[in-house]
mmCIF file of C-alpha atoms in Angstrom:
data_model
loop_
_atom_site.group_PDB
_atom_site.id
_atom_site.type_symbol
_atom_site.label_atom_id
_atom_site.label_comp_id
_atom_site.label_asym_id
_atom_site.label_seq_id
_atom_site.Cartn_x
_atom_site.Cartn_y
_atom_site.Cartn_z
ATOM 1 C CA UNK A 1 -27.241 125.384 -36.881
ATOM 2 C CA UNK A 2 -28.603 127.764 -39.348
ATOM 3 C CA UNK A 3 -30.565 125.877 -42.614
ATOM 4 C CA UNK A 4 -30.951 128.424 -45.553
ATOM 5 C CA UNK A 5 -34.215 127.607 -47.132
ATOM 6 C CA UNK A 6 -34.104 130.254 -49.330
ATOM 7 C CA UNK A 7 -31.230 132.365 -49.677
ATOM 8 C CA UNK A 8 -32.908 135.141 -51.907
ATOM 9 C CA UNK A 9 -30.815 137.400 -54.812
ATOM 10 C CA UNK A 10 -28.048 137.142 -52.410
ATOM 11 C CA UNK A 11 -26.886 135.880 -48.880
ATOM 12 C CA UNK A 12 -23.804 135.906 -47.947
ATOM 13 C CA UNK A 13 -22.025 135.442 -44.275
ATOM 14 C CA UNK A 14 -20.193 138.211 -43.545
ATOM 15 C CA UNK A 15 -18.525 140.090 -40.633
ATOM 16 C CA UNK A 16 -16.877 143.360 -40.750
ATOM 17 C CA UNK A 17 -14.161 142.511 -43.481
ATOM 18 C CA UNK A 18 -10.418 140.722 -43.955
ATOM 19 C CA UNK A 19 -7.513 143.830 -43.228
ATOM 20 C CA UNK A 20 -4.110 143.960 -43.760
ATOM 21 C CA UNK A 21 -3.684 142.415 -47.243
ATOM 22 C CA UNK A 22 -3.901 145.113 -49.703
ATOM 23 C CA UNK A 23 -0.307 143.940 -50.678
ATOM 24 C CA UNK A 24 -1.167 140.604 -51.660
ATOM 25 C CA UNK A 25 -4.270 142.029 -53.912
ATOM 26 C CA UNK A 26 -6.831 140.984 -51.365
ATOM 27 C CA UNK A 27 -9.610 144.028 -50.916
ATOM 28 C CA UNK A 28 -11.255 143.690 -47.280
ATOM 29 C CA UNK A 29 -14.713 142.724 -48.245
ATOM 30 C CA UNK A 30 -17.009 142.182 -45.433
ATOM 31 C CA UNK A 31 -20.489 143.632 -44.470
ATOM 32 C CA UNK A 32 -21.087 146.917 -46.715
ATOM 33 C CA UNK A 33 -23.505 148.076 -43.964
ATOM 34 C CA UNK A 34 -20.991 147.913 -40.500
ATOM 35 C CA UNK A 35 -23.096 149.872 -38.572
ATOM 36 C CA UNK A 36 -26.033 147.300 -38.907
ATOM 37 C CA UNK A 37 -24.134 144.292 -38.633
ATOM 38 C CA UNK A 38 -22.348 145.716 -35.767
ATOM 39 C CA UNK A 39 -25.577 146.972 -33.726
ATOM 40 C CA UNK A 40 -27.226 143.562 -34.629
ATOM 41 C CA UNK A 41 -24.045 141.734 -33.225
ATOM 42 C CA UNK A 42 -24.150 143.415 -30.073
ATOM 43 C CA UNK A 43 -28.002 143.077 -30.042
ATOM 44 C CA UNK A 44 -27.280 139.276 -29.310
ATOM 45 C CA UNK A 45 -24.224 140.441 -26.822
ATOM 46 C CA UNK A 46 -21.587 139.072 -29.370
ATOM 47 C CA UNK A 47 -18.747 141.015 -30.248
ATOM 48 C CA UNK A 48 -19.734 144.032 -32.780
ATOM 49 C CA UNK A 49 -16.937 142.251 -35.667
ATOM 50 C CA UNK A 50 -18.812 138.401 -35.311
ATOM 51 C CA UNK A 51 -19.910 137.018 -38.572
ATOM 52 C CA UNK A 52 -23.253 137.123 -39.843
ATOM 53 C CA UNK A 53 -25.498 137.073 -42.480
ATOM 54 C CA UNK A 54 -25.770 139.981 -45.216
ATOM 55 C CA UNK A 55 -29.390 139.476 -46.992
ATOM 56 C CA UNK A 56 -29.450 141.819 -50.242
ATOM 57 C CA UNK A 57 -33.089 143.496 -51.272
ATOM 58 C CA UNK A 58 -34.803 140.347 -49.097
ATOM 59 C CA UNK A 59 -36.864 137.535 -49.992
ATOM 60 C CA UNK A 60 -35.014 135.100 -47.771
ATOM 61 C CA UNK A 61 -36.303 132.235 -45.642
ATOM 62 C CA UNK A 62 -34.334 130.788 -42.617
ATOM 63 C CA UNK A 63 -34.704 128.048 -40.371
ATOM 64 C CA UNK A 64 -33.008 127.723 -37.046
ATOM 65 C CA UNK A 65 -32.307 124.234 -35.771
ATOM 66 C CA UNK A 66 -31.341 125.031 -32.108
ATOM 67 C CA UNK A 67 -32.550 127.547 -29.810
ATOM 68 C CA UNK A 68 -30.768 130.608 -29.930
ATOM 69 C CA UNK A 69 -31.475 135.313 -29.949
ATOM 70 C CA UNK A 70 -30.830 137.182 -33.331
ATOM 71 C CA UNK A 71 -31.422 140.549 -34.185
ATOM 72 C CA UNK A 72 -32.093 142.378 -37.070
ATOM 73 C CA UNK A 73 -29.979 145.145 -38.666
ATOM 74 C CA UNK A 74 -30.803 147.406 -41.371
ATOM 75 C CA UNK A 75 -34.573 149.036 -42.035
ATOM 76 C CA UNK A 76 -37.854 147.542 -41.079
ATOM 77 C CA UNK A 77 -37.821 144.937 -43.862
ATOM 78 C CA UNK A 78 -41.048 143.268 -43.461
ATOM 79 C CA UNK A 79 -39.159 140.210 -41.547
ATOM 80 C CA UNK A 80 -41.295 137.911 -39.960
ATOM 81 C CA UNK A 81 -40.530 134.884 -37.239
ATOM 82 C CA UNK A 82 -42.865 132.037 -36.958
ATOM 83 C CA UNK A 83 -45.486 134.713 -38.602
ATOM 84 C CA UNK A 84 -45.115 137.159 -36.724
ATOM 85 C CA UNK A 85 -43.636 140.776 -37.218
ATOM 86 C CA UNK A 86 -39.719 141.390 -36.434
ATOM 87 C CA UNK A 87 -38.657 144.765 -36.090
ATOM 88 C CA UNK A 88 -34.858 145.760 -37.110
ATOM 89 C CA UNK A 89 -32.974 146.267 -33.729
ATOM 90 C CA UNK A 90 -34.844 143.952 -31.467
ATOM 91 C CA UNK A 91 -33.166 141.260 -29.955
ATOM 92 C CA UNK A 92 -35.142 138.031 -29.592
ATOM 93 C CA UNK A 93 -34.913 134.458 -28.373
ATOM 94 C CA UNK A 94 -35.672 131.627 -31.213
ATOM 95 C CA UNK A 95 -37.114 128.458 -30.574
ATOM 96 C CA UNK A 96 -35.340 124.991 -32.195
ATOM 97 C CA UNK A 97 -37.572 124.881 -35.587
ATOM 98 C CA UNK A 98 -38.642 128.631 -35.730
ATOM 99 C CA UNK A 99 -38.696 130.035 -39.615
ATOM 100 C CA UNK A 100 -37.461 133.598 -40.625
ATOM 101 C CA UNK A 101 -39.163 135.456 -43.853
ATOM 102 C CA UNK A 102 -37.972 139.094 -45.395
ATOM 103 C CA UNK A 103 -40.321 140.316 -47.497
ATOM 104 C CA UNK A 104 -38.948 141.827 -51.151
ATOM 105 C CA UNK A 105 -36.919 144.994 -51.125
ATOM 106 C CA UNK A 106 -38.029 147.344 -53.769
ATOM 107 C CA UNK A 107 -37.980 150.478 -55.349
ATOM 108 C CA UNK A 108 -40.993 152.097 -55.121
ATOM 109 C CA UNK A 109 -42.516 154.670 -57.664
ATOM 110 C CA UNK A 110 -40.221 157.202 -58.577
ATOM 111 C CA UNK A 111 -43.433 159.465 -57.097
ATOM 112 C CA UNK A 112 -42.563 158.153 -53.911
ATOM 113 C CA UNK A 113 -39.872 157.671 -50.973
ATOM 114 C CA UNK A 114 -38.154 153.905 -50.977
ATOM 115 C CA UNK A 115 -39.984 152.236 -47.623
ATOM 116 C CA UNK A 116 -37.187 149.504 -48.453
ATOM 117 C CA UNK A 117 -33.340 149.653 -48.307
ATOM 118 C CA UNK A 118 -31.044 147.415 -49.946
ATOM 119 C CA UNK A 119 -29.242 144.834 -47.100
ATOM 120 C CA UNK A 120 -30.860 143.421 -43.935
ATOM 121 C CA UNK A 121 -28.464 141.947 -41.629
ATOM 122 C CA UNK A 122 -28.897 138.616 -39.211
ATOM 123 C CA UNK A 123 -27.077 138.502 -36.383
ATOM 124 C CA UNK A 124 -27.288 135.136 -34.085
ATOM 125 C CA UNK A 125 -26.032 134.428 -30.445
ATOM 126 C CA UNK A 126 -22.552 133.039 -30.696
ATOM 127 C CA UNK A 127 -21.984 134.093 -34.587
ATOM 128 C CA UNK A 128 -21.859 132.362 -37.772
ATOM 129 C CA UNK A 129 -19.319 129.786 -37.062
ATOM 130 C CA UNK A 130 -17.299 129.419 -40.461
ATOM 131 C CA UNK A 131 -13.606 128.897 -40.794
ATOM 132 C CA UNK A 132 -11.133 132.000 -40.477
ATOM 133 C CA UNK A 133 -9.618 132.561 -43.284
ATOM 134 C CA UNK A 134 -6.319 135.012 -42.811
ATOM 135 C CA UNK A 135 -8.340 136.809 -40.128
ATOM 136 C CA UNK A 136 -11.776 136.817 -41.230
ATOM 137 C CA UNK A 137 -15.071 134.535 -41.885
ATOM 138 C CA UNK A 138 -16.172 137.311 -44.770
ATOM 139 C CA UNK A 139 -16.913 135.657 -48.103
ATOM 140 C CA UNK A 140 -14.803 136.921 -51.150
ATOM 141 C CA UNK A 141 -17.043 136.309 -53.711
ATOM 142 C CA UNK A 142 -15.021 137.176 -56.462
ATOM 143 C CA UNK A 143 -11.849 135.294 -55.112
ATOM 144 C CA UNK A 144 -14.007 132.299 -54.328
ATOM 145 C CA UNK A 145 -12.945 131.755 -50.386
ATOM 146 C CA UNK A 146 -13.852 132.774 -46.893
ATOM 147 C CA UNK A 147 -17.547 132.502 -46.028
ATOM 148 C CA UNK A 148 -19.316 129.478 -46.345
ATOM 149 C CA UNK A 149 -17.573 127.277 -49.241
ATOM 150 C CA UNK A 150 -16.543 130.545 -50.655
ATOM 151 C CA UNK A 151 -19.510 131.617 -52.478
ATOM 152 C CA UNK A 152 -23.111 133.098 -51.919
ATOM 153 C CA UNK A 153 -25.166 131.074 -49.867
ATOM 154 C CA UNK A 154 -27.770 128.306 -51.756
ATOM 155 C CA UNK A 155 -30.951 126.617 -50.743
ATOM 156 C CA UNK A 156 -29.614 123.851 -48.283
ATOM 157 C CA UNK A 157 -27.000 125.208 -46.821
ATOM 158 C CA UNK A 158 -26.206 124.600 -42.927
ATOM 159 C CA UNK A 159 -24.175 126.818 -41.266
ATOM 160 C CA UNK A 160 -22.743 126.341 -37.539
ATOM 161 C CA UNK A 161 -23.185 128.841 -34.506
ATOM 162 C CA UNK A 162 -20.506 129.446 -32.376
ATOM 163 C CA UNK A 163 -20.742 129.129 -28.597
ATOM 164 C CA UNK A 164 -22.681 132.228 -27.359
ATOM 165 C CA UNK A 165 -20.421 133.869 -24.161
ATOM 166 C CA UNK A 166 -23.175 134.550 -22.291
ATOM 167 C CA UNK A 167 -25.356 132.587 -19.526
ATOM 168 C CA UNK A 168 -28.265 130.747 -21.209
ATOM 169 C CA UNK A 169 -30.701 133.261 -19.955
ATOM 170 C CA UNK A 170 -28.834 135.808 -22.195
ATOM 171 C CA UNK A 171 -30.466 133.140 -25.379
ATOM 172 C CA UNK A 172 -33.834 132.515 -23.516
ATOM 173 C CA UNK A 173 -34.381 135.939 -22.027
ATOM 174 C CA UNK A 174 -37.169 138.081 -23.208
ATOM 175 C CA UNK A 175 -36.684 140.299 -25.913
ATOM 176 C CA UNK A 176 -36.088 143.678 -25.811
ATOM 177 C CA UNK A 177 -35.465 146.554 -28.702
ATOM 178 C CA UNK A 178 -32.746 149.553 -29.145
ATOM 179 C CA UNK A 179 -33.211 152.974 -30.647
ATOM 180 C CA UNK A 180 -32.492 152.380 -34.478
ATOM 181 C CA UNK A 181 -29.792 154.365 -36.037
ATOM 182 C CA UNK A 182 -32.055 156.503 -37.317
ATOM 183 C CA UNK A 183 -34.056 156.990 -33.936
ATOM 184 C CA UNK A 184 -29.953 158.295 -32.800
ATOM 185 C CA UNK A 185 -29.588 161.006 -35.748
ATOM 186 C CA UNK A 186 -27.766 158.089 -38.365
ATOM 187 C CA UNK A 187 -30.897 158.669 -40.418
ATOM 188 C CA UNK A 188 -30.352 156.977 -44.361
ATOM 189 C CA UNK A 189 -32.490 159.948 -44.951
ATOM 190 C CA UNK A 190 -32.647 163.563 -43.892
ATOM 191 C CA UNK A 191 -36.684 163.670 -44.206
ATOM 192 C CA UNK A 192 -38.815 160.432 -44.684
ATOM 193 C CA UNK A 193 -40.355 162.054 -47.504
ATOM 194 C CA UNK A 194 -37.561 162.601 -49.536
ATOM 195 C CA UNK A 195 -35.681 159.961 -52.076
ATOM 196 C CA UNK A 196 -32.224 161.689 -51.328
ATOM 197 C CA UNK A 197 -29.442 160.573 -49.557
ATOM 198 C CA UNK A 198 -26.854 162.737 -48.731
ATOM 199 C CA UNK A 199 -23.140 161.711 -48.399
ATOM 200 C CA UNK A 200 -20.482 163.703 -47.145
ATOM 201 C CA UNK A 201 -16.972 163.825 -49.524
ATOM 202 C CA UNK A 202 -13.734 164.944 -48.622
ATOM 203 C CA UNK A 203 -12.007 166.316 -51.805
ATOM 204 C CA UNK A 204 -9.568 163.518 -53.730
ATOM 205 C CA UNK A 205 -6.260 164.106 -54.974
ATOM 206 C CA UNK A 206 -7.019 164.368 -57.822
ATOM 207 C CA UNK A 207 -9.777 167.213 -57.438
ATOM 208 C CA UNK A 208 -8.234 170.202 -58.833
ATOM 209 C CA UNK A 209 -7.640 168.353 -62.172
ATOM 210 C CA UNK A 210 -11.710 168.418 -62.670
ATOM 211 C CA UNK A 211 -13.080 171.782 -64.648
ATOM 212 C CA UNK A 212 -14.627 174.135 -62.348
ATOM 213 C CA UNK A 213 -17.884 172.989 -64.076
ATOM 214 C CA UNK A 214 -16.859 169.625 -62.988
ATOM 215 C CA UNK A 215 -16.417 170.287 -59.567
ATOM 216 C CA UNK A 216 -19.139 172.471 -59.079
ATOM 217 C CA UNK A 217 -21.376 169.791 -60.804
ATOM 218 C CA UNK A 218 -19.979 167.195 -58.287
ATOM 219 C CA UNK A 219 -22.129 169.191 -55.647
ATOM 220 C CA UNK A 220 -24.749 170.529 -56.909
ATOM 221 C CA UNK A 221 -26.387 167.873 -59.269
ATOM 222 C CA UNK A 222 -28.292 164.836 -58.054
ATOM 223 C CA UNK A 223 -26.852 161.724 -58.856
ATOM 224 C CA UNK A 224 -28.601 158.429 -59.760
ATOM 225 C CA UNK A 225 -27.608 154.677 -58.489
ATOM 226 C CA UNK A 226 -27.460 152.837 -61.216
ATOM 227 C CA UNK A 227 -28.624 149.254 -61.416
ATOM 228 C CA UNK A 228 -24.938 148.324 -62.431
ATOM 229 C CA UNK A 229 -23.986 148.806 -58.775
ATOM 230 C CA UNK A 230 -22.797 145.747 -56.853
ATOM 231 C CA UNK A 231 -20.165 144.937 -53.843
ATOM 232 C CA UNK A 232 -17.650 146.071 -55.835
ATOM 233 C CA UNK A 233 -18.673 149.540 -56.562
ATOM 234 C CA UNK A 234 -21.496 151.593 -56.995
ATOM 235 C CA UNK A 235 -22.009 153.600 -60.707
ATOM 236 C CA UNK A 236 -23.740 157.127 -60.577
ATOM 237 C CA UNK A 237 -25.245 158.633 -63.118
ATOM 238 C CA UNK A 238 -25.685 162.539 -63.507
ATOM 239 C CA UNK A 239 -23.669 165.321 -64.710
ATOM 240 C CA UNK A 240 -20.284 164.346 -67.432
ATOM 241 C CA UNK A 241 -17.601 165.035 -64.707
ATOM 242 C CA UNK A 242 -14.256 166.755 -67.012
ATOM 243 C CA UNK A 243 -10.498 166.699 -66.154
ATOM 244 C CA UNK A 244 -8.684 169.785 -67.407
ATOM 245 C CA UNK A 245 -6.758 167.421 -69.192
ATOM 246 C CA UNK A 246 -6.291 164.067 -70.355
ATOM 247 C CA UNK A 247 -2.877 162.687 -69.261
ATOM 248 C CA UNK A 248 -2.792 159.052 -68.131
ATOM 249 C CA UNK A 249 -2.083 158.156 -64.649
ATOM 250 C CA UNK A 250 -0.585 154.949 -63.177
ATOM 251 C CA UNK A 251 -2.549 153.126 -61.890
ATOM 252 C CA UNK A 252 -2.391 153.480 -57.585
ATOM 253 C CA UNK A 253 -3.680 151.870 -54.038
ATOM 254 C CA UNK A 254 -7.627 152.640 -53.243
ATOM 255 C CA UNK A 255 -9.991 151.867 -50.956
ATOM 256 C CA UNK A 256 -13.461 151.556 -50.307
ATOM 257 C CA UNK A 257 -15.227 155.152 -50.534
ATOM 258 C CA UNK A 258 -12.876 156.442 -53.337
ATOM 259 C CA UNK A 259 -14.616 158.489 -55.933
ATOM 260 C CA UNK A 260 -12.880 157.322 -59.288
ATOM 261 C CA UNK A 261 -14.051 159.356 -62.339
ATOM 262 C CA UNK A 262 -13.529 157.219 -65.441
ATOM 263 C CA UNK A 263 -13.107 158.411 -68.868
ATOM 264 C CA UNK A 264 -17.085 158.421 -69.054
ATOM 265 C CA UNK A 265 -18.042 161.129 -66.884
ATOM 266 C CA UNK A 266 -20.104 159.269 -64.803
ATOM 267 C CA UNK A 267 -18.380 158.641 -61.213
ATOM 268 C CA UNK A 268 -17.966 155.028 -59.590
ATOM 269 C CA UNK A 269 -17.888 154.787 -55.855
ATOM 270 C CA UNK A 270 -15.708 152.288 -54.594
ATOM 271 C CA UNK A 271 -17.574 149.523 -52.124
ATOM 272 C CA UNK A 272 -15.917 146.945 -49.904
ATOM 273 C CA UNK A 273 -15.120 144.041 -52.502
ATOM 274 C CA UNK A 274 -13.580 146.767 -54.952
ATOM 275 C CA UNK A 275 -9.941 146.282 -56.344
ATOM 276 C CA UNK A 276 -7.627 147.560 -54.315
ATOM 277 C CA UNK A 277 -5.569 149.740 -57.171
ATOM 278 C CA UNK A 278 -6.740 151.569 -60.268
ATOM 279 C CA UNK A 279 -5.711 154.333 -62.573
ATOM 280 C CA UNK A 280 -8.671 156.699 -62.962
ATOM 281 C CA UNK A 281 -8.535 160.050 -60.918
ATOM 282 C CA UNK A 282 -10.650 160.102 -57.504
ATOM 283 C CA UNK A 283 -12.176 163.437 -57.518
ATOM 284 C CA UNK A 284 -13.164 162.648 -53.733
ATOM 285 C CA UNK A 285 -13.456 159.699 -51.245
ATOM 286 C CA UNK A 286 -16.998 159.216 -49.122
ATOM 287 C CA UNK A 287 -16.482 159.258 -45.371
ATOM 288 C CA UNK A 288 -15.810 156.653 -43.562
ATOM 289 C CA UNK A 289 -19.179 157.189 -41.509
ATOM 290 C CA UNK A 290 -21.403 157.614 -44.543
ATOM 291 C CA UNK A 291 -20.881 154.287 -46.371
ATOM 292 C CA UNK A 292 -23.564 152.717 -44.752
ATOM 293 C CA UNK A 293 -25.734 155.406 -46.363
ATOM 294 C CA UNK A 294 -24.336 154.351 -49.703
ATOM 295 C CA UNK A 295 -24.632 150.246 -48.788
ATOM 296 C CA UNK A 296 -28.162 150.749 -47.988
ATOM 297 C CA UNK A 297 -29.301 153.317 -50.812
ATOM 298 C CA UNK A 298 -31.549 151.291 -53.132
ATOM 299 C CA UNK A 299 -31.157 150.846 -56.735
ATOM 300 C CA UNK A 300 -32.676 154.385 -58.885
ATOM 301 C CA UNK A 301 -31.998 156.307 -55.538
ATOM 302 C CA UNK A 302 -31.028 159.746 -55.584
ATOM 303 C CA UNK A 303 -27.255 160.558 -53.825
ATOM 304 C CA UNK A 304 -26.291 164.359 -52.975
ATOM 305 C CA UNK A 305 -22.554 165.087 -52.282
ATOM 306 C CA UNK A 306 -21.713 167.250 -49.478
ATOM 307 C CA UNK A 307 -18.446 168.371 -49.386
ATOM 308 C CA UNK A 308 -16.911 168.227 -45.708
ATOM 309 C CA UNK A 309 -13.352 168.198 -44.094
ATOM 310 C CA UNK A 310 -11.405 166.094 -42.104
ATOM 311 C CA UNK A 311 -12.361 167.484 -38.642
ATOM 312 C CA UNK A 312 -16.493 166.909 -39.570
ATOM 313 C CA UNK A 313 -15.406 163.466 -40.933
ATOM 314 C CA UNK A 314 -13.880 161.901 -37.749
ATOM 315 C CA UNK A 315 -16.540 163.824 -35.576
ATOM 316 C CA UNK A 316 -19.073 161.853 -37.407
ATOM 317 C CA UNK A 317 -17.053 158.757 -37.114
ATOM 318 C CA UNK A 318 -16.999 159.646 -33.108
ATOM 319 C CA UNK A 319 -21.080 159.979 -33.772
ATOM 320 C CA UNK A 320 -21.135 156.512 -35.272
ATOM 321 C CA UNK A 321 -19.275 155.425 -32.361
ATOM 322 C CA UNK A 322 -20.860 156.627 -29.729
ATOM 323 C CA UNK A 323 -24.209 154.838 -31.050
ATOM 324 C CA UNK A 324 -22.385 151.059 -30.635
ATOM 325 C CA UNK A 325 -20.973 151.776 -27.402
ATOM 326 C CA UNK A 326 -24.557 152.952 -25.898
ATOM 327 C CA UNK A 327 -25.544 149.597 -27.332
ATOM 328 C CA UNK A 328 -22.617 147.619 -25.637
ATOM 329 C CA UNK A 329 -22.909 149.555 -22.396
ATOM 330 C CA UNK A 330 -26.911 148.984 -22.494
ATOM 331 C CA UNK A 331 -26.399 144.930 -23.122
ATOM 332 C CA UNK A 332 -23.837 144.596 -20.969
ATOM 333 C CA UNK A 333 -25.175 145.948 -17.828
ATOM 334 C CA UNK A 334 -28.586 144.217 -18.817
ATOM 335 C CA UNK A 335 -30.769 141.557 -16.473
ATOM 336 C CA UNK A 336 -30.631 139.217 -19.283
ATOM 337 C CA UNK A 337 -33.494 137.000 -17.074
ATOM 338 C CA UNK A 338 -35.708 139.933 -16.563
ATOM 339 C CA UNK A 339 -34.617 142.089 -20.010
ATOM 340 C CA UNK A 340 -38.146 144.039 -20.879
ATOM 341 C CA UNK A 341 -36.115 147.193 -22.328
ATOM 342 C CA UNK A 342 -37.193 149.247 -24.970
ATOM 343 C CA UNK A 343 -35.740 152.499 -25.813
ATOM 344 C CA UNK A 344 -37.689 154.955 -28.119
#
């Protein structure tokens, strides 16, 4: 069992999202940050889609009341256990009793690079043990179901742990850390010293309709997150993108990564808990393998688009890929009684 002492701006259990009911309205939801949820999950030697806990910009305080390993996904947040430091991608047994703090993600300066990203991700042994609901434990906030009780997690809340498949030396072993994603070439950021993320963008549909000013602006201007950005979609700021013209559309299916340019200018970049239709032109759609980038970009941040095609987009999904199964691989072939692994 899992007691939430303090849950923070907002904690949610998530795993990696509900599919296969765009035609009922339902948008897949489900951890904005895959990768670290995934690597976390594994971490523990669950399954890389097991539910867990998505922490937003820290300041959360948990209490375990059984023995059991997490793992930490996401940036170095400052997380401590029982007082002591907890890097992101170790994997650690937890005493009955034993208290995890995050520290506050902020901003810093607009002199200086963010040290702090926007979600931290708790993985546990055995998963977050709440109800499927049509396929997934993911909480749709919006919609009110899924999760625990259907909302954000509160001060007070218990959640269950599922069985853990492996042998009990797997929960009691030693701990032991992995290469981070950025360690692996996943880096949120091209140079530590630099506020910028850069995400690659395939071209939308609706691209051509854009002035060339437009489209050239699309890549060569910086673009602010705004603090109106949430799990539903996240609003740039920057250059006025301009369609040629100003015909109406009807309104059409999109997911998660879509680039919708609404009669503003200013681009919105559709998250995991977005609708799934709308009627503003996508200009372009973020690659699959970048949206982490995005999910962990804090608030003020500075995005670049890179244009890409289809070939670079699955070869970085391949990239992505290849990271989780050297995790799997690792865990699985792991002396769980004598694990003292650390890869740097």
């Amino acid at each position: 069992m899992i007691e939430i002492i303090q849950p923070g701006m907002l904690a949610s259990v998530q795993d990696l999202g509900r599919h296969g009911h765009r035609s009922l309205g339902i948008h897949p939801g489900g951890a904005l940050n895959a990768l670290a949820l995934s690597s976390a999950n594994l971490l523990v030697g669950n399954p890389a889609d097991a539910a867990g806990i998505e922490i937003t910009m820290g300041v959360c305080e948990i209490r375990f009341r059984r023995d059991t390993r997490i793992a930490i996904g996401g940036d170095d947040i400052g997380a401590l256990l029982d007082g002591k430091p907890l890097p992101a991608c170790w994997s650690i047994p937890v005493r009955a009793g034993s208290t995890l703090k995050l520290a506050l993600a902020t901003p810093d300066s607009p002199e200086q690079p963010p040290r702090h990203s926007m979600r931290t991700y708790l993985a546990v042994a055995g998963g977050v043990d709440v109800p499927l609901v049509l396929g997934s434990r993911s909480t749709d906030l919006k919609a009110g179901f899924g999760g625990h009780q259907g909302r954000a997690l509160r001060r007070g809340d218990k959640l269950p742990i599922g069985d853990a498949t492996q042998a009990a030396a797997a929960v009691h072993g030693p701990a032991f850390g992995m290469r981070s994603p950025r360690w692996s070439g996943l880096a949120l950021r091209e140079d530590e010293n630099s506020r910028q993320v850069t995400l690659r963008v395939l071209p939308g549909p609706e691209f051509d309709q854009f002035t060339n000013a437009s489209k050239a602006a699309l890549w060569s201007h910086a673009w602010r997150v705004t603090p109106n950005s949430n799990r539903m979609g996240y609003r740039l700021e920057g250059a006025e993108l301009k369609r040629k013209h100003g015909r109406d559309m009807l309104s059409h299916g999109v997911v998660p990564g879509v680039i919708q340019v609404p009669p503003s200018g200013q681009p919105i970049i559709l998250m995991g808990d977005a609708q799934t239709t709308g009627g503003y032109p996508k200009i372009g759609v973020v690659i699959g393998a970048d949206m982490w980038k995005l999910a962990q970009a804090p608030l003020n941040a500075s995005l670049r688009l890179e244009a890409c095609d289809l070939q670079a987009a699955l070869a970085a999904a391949q990239e992505q890929q290849r990271y989780l199964d050297s995790i799997r691989d690792t865990v699985a072939a792991l002396d769980w009684s004598r694990a003292t692994l650390y890869r740097k």
